[in-house]
Each structure stands twice: as C-alpha cells, then as structure tokens.
Coordinates of N, CA and C in Angstrom, one line a residue:
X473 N -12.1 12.5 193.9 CA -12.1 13.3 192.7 C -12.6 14.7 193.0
X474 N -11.8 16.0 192.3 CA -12.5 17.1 192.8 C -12.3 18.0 191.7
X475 N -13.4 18.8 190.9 CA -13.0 20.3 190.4 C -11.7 21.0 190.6
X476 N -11.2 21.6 189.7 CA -10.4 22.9 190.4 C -11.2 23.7 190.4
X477 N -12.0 24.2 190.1 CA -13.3 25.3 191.3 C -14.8 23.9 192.0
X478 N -14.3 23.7 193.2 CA -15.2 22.9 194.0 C -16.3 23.6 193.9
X479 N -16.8 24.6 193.5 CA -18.4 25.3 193.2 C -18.3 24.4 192.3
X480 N -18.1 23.9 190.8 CA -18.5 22.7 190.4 C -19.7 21.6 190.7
X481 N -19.0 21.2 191.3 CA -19.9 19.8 191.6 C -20.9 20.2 192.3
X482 N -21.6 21.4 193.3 CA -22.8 21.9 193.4 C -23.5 22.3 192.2
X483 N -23.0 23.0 191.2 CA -23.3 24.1 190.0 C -24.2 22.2 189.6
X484 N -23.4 21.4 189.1 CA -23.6 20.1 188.3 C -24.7 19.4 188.9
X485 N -24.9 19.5 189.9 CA -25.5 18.4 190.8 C -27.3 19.4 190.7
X486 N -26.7 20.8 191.4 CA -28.1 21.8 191.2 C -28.8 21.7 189.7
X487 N -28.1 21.6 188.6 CA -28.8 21.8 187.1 C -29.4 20.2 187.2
X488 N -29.3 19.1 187.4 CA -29.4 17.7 187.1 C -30.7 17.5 187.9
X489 N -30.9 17.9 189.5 CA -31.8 18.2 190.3 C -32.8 19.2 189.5
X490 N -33.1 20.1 189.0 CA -34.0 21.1 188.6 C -34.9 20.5 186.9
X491 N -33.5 19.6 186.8 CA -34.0 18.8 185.3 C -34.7 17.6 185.5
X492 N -34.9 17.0 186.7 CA -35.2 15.8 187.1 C -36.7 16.3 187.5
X493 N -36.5 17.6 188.3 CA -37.7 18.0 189.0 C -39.1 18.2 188.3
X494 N -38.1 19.1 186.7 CA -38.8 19.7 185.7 C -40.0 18.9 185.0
X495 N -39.3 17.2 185.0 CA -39.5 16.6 183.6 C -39.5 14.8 184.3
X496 N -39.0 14.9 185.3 CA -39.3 13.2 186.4 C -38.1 12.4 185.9
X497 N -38.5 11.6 185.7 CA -37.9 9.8 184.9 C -37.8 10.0 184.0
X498 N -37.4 10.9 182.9 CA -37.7 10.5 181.0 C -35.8 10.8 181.0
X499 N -36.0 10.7 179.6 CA -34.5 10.9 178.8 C -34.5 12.4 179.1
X500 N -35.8 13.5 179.1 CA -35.4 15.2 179.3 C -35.1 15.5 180.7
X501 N -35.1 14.3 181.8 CA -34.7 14.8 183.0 C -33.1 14.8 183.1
X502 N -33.2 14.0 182.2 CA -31.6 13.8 181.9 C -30.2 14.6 180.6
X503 N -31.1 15.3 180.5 CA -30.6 16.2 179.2 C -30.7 16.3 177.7
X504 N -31.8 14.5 177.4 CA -31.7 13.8 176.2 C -32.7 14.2 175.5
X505 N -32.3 14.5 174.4 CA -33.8 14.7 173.5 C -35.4 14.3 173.2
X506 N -34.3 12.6 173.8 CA -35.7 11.6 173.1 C -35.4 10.0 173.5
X507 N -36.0 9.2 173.7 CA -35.2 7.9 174.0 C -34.6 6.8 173.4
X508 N -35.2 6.9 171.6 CA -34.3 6.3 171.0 C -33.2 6.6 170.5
X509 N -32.6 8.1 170.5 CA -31.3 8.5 171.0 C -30.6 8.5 172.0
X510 N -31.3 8.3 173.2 CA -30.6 7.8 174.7 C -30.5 6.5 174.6
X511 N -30.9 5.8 174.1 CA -31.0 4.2 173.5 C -29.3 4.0 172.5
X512 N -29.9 4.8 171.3 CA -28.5 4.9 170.9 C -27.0 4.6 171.6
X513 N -26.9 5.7 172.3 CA -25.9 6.1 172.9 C -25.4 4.6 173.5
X514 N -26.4 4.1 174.5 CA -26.2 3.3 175.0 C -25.9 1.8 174.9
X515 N -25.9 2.2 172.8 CA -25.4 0.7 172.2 C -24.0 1.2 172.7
X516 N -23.4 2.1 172.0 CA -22.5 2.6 172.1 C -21.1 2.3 172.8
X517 N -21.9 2.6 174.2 CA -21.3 2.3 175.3 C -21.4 0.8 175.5
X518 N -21.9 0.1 175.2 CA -22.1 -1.3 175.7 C -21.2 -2.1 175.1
X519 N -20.3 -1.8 173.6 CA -19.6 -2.0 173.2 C -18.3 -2.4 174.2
X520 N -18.2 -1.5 175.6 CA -16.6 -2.0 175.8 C -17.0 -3.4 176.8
X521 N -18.0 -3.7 176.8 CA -18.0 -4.9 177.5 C -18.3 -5.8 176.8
X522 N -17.5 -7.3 177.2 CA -16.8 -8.4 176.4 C -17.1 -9.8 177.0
X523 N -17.6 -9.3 178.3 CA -18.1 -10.2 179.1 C -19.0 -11.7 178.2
X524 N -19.0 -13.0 178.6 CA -20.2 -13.9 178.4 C -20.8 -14.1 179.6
X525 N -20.0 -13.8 180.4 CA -20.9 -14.4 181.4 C -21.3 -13.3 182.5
X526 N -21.2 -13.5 184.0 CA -21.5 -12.0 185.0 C -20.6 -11.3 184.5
X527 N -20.8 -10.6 184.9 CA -20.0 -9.2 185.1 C -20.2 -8.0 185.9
X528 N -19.4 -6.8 186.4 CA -20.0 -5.7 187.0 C -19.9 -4.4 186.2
X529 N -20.9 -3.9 186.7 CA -20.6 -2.5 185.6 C -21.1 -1.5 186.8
X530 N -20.0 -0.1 186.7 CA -20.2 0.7 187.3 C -20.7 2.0 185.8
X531 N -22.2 2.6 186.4 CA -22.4 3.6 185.9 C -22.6 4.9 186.4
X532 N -21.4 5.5 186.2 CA -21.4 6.8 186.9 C -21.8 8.0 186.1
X533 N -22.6 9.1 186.9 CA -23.9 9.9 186.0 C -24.9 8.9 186.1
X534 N -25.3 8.0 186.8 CA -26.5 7.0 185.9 C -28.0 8.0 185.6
X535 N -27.8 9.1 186.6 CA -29.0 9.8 186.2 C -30.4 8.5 186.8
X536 N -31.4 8.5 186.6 CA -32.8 7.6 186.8 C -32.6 6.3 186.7
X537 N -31.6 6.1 186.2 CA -31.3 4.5 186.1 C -31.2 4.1 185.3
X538 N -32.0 4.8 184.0 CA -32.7 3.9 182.5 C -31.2 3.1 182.0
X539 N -30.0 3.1 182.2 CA -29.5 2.3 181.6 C -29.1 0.7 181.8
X540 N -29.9 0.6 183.1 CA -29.8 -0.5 183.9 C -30.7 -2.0 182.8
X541 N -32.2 -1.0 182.7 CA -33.3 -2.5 182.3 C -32.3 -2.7 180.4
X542 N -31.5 -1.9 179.8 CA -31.5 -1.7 178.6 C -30.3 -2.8 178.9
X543 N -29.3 -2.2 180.0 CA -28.4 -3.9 179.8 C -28.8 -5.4 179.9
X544 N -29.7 -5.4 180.8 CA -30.6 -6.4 180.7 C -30.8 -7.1 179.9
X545 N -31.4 -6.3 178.7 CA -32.6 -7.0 177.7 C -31.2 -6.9 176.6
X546 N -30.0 -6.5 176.9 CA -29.2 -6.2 176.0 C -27.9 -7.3 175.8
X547 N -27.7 -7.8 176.7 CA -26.2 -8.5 177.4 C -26.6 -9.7 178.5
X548 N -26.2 -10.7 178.0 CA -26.3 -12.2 177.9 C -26.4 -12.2 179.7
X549 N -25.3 -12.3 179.9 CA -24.6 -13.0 181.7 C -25.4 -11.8 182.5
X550 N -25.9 -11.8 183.6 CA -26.3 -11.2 185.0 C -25.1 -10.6 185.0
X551 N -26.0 -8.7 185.6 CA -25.0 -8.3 186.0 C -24.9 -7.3 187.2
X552 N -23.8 -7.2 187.9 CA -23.7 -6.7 189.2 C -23.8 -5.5 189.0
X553 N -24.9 -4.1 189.1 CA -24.8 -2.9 188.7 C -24.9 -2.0 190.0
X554 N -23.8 -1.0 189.4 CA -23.7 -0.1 190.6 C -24.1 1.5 189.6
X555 N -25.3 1.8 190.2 CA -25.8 3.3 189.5 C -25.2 4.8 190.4
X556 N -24.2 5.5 190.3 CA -23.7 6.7 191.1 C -24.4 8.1 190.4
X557 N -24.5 9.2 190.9 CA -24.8 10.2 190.6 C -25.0 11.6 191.7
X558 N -24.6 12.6 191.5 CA -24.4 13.7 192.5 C -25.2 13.6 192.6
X559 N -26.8 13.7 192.1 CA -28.1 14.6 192.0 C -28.8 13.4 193.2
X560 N -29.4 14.2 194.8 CA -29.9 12.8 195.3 C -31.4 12.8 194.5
X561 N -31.9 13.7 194.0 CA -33.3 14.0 193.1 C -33.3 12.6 192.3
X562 N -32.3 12.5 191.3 CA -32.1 11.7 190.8 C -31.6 10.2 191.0
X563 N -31.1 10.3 191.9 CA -31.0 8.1 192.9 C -32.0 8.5 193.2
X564 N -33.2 9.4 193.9 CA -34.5 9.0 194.7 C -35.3 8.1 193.3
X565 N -35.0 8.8 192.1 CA -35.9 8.3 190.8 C -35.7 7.4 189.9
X566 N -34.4 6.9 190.6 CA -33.8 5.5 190.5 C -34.0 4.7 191.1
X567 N -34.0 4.8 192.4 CA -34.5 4.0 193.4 C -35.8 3.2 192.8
X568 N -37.0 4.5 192.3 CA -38.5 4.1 192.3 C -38.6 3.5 191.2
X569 N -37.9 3.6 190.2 CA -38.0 2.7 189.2 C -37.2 1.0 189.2
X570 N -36.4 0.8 190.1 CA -35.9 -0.3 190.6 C -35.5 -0.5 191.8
X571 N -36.0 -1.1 192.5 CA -36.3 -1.3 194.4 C -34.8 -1.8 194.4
X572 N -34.4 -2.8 193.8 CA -33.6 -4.0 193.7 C -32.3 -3.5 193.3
X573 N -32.0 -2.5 192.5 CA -30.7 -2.6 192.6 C -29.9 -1.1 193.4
X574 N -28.7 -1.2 193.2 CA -27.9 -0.5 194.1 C -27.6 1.1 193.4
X575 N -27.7 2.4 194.2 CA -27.4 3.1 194.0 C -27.2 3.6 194.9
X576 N -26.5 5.1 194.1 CA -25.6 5.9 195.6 C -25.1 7.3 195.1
X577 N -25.7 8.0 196.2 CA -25.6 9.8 196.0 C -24.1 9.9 196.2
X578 N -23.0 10.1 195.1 CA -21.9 10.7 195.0 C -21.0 11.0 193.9
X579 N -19.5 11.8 193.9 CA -19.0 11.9 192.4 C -18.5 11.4 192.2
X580 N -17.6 10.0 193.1 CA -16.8 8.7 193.0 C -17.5 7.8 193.1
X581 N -16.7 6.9 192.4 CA -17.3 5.1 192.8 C -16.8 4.4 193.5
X582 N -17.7 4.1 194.4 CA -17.2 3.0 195.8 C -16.4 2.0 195.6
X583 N -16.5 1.5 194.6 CA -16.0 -0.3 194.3 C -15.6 0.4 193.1
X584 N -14.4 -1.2 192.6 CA -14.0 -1.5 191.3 C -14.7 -2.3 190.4
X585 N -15.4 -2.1 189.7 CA -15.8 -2.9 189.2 C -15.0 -3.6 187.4
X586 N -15.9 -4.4 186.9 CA -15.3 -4.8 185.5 C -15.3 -3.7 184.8
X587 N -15.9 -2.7 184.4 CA -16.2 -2.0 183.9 C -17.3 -0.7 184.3
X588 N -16.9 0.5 183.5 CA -17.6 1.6 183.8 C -17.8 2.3 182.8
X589 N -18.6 2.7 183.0 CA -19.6 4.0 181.6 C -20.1 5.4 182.4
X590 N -19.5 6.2 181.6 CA -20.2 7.7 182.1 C -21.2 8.1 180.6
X591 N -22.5 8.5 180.5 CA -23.2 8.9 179.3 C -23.3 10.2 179.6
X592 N -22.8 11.1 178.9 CA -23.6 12.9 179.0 C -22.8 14.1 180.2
X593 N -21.8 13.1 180.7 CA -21.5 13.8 182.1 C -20.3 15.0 181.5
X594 N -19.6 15.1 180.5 CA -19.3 16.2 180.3 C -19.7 17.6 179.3
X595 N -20.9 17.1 179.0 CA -21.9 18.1 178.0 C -22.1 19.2 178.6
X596 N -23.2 19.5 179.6 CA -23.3 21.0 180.0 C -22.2 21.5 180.7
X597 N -21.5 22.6 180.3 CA -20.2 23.0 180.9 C -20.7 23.7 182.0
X598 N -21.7 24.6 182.0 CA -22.7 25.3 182.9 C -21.9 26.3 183.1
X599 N -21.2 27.7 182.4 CA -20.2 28.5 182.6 C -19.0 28.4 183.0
X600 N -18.8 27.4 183.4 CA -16.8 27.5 183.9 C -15.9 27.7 182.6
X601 N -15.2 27.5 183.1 CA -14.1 28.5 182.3 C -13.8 26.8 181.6
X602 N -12.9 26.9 180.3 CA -12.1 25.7 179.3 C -11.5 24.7 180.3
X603 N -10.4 26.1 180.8 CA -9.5 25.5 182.1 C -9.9 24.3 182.7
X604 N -11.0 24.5 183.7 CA -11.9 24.3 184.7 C -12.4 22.9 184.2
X605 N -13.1 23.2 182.6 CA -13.8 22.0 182.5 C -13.1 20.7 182.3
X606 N -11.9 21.3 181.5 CA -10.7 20.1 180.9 C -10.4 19.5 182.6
X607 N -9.8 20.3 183.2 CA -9.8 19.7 184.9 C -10.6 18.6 184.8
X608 N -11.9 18.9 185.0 CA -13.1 17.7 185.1 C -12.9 17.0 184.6
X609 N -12.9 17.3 183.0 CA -12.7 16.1 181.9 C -11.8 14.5 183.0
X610 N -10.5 15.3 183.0 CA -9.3 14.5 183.7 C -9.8 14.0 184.9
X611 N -10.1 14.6 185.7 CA -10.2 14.1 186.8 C -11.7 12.8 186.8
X612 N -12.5 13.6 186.0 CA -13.2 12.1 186.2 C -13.0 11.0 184.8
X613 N -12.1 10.9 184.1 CA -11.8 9.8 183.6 C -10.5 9.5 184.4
X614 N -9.6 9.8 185.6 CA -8.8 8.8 186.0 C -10.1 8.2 187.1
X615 N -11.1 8.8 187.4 CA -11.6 8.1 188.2 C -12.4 6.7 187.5
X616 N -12.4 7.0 186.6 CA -13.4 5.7 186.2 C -12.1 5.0 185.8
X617 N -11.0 5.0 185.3 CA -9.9 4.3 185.1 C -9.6 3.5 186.5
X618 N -9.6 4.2 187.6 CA -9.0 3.9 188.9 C -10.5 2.4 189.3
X619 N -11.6 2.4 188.9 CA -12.7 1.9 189.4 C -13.0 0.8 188.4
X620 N -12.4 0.7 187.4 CA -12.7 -0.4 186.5 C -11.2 -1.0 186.1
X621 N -11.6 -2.7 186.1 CA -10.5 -3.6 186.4 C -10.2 -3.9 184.4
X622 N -11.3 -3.8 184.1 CA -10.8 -4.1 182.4 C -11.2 -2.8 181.3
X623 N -12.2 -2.2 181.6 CA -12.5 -1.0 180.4 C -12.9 0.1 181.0
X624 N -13.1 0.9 180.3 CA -15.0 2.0 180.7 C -14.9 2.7 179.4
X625 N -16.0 3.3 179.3 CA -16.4 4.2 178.2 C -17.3 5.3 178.4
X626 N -16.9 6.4 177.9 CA -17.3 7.5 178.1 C -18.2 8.4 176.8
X627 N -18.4 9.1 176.6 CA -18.8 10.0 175.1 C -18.8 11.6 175.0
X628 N -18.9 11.9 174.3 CA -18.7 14.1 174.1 C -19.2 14.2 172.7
X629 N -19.3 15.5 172.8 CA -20.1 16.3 171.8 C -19.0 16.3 170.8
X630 N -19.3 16.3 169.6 CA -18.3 16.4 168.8 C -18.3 18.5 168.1
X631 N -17.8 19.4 167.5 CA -18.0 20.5 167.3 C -18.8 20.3 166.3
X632 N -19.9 21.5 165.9 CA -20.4 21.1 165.3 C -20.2 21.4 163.5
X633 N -21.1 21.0 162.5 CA -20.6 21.1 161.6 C -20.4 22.8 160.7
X634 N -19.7 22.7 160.0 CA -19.2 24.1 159.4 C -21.0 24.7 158.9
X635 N -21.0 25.8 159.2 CA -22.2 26.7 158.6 C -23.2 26.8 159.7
X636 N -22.7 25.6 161.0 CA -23.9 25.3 161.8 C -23.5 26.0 163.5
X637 N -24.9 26.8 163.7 CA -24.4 27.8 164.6 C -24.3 27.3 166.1
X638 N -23.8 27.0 167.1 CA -23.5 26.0 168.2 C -24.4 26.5 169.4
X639 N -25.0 25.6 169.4 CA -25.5 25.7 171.2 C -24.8 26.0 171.9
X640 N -25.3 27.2 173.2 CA -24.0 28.0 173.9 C -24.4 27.3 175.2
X641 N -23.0 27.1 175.8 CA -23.1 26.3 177.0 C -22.9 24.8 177.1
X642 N -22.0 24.0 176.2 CA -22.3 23.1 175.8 C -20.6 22.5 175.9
X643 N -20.2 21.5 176.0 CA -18.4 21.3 175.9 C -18.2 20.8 175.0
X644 N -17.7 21.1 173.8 CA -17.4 20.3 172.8 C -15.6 20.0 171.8
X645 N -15.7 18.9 171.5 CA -14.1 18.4 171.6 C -14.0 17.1 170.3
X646 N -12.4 17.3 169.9 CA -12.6 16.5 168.9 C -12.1 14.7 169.2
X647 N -11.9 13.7 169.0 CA -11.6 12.6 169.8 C -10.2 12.3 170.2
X648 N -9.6 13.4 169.0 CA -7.5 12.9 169.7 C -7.7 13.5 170.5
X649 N -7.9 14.7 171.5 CA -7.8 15.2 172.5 C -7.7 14.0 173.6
X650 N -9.2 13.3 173.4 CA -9.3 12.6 174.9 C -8.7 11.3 174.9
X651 N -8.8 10.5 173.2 CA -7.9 9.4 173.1 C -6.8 9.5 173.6
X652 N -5.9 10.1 173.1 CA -4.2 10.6 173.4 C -4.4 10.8 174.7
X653 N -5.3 11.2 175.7 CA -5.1 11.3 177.0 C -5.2 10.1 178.1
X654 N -6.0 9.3 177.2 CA -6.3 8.0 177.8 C -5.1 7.0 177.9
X655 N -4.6 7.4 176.4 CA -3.4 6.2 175.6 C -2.0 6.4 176.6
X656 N -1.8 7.8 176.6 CA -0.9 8.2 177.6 C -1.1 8.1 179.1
X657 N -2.0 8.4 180.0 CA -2.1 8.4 181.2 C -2.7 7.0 181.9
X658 N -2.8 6.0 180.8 CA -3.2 5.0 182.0 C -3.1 4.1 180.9
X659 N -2.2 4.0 179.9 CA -1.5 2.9 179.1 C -2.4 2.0 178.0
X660 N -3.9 2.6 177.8 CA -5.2 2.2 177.7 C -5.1 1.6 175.9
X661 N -5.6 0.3 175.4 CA -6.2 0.5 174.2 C -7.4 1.8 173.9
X662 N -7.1 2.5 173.0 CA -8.3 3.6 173.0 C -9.3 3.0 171.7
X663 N -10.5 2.8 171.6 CA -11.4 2.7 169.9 C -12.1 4.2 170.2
X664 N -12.0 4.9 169.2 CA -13.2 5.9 169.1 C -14.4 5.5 168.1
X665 N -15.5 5.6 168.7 CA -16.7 5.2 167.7 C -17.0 6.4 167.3
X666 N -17.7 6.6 166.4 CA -18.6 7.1 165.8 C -19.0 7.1 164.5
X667 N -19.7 8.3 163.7 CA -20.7 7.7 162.5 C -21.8 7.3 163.0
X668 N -22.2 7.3 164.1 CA -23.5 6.4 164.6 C -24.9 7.3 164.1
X669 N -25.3 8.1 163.4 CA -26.1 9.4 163.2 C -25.9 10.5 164.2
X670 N -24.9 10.5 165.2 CA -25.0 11.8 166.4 C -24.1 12.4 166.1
X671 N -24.2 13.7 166.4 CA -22.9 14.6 166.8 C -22.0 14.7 167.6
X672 N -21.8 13.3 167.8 CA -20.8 13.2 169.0 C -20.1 11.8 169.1
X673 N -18.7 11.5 169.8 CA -18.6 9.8 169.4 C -18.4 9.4 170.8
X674 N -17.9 8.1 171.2 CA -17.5 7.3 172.1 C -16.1 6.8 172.3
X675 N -15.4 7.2 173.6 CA -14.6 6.2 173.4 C -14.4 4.9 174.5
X676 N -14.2 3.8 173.9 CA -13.9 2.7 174.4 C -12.4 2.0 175.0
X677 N -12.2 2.6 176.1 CA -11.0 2.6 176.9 C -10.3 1.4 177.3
X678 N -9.5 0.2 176.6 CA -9.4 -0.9 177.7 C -8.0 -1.0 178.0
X679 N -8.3 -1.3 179.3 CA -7.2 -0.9 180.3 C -6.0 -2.3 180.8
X680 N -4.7 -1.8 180.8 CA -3.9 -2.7 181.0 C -4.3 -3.5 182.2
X681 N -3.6 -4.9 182.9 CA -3.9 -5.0 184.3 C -3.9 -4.2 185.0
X682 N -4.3 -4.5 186.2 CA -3.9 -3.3 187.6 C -2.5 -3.7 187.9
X683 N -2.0 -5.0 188.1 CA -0.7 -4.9 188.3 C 0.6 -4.3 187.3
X684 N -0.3 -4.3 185.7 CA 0.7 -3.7 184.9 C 0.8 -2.0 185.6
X685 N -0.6 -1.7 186.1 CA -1.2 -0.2 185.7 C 0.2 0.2 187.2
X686 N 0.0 -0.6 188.5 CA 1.0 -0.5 189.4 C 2.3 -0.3 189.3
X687 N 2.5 -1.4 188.0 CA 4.1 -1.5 188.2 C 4.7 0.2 187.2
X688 N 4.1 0.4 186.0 CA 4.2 1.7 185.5 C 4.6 3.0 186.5
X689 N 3.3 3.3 187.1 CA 3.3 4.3 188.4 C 3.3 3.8 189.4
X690 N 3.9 2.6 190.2 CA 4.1 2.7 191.4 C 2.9 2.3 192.0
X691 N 1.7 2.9 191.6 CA 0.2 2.7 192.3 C -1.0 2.6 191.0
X692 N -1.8 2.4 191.5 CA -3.0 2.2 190.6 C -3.5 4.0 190.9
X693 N -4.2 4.3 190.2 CA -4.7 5.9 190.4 C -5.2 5.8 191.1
X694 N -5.6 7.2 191.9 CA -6.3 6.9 193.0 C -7.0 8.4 192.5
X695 N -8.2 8.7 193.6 CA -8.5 9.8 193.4 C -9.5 10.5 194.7
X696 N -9.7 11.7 195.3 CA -10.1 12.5 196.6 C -11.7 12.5 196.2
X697 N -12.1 12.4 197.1 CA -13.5 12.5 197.4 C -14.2 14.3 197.3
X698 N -15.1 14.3 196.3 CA -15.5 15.8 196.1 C -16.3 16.1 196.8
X699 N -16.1 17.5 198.2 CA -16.9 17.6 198.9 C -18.5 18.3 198.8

C-alpha cells in the first residue's frame, strides 16, 4: 500500500511518534480525548465481529495497543491479535504494556486474518491536499479488504454541525462516499453506524468470499508495500 505523495507515510508516522512521546500510553498519545470515548469507538468497531468462538483480528493503526485488553473483557472466544502501526514509538508502548502479544512496525498487514479494524487512521489529514488524502482513504481500505477473510471496520469524522466552526486539519466526510466505495470495489455488505453521541460513524464492511472476491477480479486485491 502507498500514498500518492510517499512523504505521507513519514508526515503520519512523525506526528503519531511526537504524540506518543508527548503524552506515553493514554488515549492523548493517540489523538483521543479521553478513554471513555476511545472505549466508545471501540464498541463500535467490535460490532463487525460475529465470531463465538477464536477468531483473528487484525488491528491496523493499533497505536499502544489499548484495544487488545478491551476485546478481551469484551468478546467471548480467544483471540489471535495482530497490532500494526507505522509509529515504531508506538509498537515500543505496545510492546510494554503486553509482552505476549504480537506486533509490528508497518503500513500493511502481514497475514489475513478474520477480520480487521482501523480506529482514527484517517482523521489528521496533516496538510496534504483532498486529492492525496482520498488516495489514502482507498488505498488503505483495499488493504484491510485484501487482509481480512470475512469483515473489517473502519470510522471518520463526520462534517461538522451547521453554525459549528471546524477544526482545521482534520478529514471529514459524509458515509455514502465511503459506503458506495466499499459496496462497489470489493462487492462488500456495507452497515454504517452511528448516533452513538460522536461526530463521526463507523462502517461495518462484510466481505464476499475470497473465492467470490477472485472470481469477480480475477485476483483477490493485493496491495505494495509503503516505503
């Protein structure tokens, strides 16, 4: 997976490192206000898994980890978690808060798993241009499509409301944009959540087989490694 401006994923990885540095392990190393709104979020996402029993879950952005102990105490069956993230600041602070499970400094996911969740990863736009960011947008939802065998779910800022003046620097989008993009490019049931109290919704992506997703395009998506 790569930017159309490869400055990108430095720009992304530099702001996540300086916020981790700032502030350690909390929800503000990670961009979040507070943790029972990073909590929130995280019902949210947990939604596209259907699992009773194991299952794997890839979380890409994992940022410190925190969403690892919340599936735990959240979701019935043991589960196989893989935590990814540019920032190495951030797997080091992952690491320390769980010896035991697996993480890994990068902007792809190694393995396929059952499922995948990105939380927050297209919020700070950090200057690039609309162009640029929509790139992103795409490029990393076929990646989580290409890496998860039944769902993943993602979230975004919603615009904000009339009268209300908007934080600058921020990506914000309404949900047919990225539904219709999902519905169309990789054949996907799309749910969009929201209503939840946030300014922003979720969507819950589940994905045809891989052999349907093959026989459509020929191949399952694939995607390049961001240098």
């Amino acid at each position: 997976m790569t930017l159309r401006n490869d400055a990108a994923w430095g720009a992304v990885a530099a702001y996540y490192e300086e916020r981790v540095r700032e502030h350690g392990a909390t929800p503000w190393g990670v961009d979040w206000t507070c943790e029972p709104t990073q909590q929130l979020r995280f019902v949210q996402l947990l939604k596209v898994v259907r699992a009773r029993g194991a299952f794997s879950l890839n979380d890409l952005g994992c940022g410190y980890g925190a969403l690892l102990p919340f599936v735990r105490s959240r979701l019935p069956g043991p589960v196989d978690y893989l935590g990814v993230d540019v920032s190495p600041r951030m797997i080091a602070a992952a690491r320390q808060q769980d010896r035991h499970a697996a993480f890994h400094v990068s902007a792809t996911l190694p393995r396929v798993a059952d499922y995948s969740v990105a939380s927050g990863v297209f919020n700070v736009q950090l200057g690039f241009s609309p162009r640029v960011w929509r790139g992103y947008v795409k490029d990393t939802l076929r990646e989580l499509a290409r890496a998860s065998r039944r769902a993943f779910a993602v979230n975004f800022i919603l615009p904000p409301r009339p009268g209300v003046e908007p934080l600058e620097g921020l990506y914000r989008t309404r949900p047919a944009t990225w539904a219709a993009f999902c519905a169309g490019e990789f054949g996907a049931g799309v749910e969009v959540v929201q209503g939840y109290g946030l300014r922003e919704f979720t969507l819950l992506v589940r994905l045809p087989s891989r052999a349907a997703r093959r026989g459509a395009s020929g191949r399952v998506p694939s995607s390049r490694t961001a240098p």
